[in-house]
C-alpha positions as CSV (number, residue, x, y, z in Angstrom):
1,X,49.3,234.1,262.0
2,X,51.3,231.4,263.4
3,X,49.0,231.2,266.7
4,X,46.4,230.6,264.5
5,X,47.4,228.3,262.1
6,X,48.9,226.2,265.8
7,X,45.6,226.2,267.0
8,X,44.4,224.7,264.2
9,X,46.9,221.8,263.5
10,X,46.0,221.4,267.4
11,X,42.2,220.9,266.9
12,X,42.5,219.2,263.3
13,X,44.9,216.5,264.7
14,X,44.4,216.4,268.7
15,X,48.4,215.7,268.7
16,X,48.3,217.3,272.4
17,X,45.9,214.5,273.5
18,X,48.1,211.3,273.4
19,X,52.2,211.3,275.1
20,X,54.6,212.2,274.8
21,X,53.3,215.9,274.3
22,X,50.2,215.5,276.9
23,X,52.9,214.9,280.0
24,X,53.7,218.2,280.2
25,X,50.3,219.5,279.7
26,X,48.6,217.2,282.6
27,X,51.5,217.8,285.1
28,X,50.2,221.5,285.5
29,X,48.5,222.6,288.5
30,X,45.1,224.4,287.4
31,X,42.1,226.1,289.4
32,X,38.5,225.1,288.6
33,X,36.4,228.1,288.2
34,X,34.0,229.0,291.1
35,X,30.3,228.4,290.2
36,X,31.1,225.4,287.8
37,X,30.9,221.6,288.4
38,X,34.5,220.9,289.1
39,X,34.7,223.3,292.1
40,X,33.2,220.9,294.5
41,X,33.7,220.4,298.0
42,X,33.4,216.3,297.6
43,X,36.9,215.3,299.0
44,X,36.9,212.4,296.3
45,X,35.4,214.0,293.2
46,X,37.7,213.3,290.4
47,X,40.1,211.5,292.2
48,X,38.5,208.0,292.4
49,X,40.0,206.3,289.4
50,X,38.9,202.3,290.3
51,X,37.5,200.7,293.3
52,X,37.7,196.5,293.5
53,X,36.6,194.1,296.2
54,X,39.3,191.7,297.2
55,X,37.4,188.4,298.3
56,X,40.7,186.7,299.4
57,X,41.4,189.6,302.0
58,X,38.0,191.1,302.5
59,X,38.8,194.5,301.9
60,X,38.4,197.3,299.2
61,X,41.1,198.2,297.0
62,X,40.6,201.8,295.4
63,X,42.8,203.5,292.7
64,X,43.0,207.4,293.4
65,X,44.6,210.2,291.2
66,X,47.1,210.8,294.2
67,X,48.0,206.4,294.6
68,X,46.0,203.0,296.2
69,X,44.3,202.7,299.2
70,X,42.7,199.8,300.9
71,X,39.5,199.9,303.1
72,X,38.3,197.1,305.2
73,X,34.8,198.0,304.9
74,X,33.2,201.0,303.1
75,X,32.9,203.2,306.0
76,X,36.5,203.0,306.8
77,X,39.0,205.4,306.6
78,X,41.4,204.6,303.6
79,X,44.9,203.3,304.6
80,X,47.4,204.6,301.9
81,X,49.1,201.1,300.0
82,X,53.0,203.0,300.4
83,X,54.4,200.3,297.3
84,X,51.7,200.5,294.7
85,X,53.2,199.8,291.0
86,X,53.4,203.1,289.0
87,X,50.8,204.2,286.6
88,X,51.0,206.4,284.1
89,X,49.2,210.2,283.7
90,X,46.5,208.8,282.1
91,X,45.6,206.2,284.3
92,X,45.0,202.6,284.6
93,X,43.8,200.5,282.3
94,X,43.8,197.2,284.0
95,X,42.8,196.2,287.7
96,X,42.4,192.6,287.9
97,X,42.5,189.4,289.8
98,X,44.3,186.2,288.4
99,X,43.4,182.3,290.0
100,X,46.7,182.9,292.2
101,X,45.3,185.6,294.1
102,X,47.7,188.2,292.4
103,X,46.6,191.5,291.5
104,X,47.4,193.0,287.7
105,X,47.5,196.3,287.3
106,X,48.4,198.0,283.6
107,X,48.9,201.3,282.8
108,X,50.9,202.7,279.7
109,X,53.9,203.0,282.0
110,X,53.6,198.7,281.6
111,X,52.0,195.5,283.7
112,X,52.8,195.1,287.2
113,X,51.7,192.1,289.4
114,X,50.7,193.3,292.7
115,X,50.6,191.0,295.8
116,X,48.4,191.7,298.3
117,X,49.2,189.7,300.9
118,X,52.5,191.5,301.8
119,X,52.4,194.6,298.9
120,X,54.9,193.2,296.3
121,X,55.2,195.0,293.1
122,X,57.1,193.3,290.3
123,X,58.2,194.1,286.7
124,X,60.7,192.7,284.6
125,X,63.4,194.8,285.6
126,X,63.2,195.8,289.2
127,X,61.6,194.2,293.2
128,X,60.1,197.3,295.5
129,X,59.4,195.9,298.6
């Protein structure tokens, strides 16, 4: 009885779909099932989050489940960008270019300015880099 009534107040109120209670949900390692869309051998499928073309630079900046990674033209291989701000589990929101040439990236984890030119990542609190 009490699975049932769980399940419900699950489905009714979709309190596992928002933090703090998703977190734990997302952080689990699961298996797509052979036959079925998800199990596909496209290195990048579900994994390419946002792609943006820096004109300053001249090169690609892509947002991937697994971090950022520049390109300097499309059929390059991706360099890893080591000091990325952090972003929460459900992803960016934000990816965008002010008039200075600095990169804002927001996520529910906060706002970071990113700095291309040498890979600066700022908050309030704390300098990486």
């Amino acid at each position: 009885m009490f699975t049932i009534v769980l399940t419900l107040f699950t489905a009714i109120t979709g309190w596992a779909l928002r933090p703090p209670v998703m977190i734990p949900l997302t952080m689990d390692n699961t298996h797509p099932l052979l036959g079925t869309v998800l199990a596909s051998d496209n290195a990048w499928y579900d994994c390419l989050r946002m792609i943006r073309y820096d004109e300053q630079n001249h090169d690609w900046l892509l947002s991937t489940s697994k971090g950022f990674c520049s390109l300097s033209s499309l059929t390059s291989k991706p360099q890893p960008i080591t000091i990325a701000p952090p972003v929460s589990v459900m992803g960016q929101t934000v990816w965008q270019r002010n008039e200075s040439g600095m990169w804002l990236v927001g996520s529910f984890d906060g706002l970071f300015p990113l700095y291309h030119c040498c890979w600066i990542v700022r908050n309030h609190r704390t300098v990486v880099g």
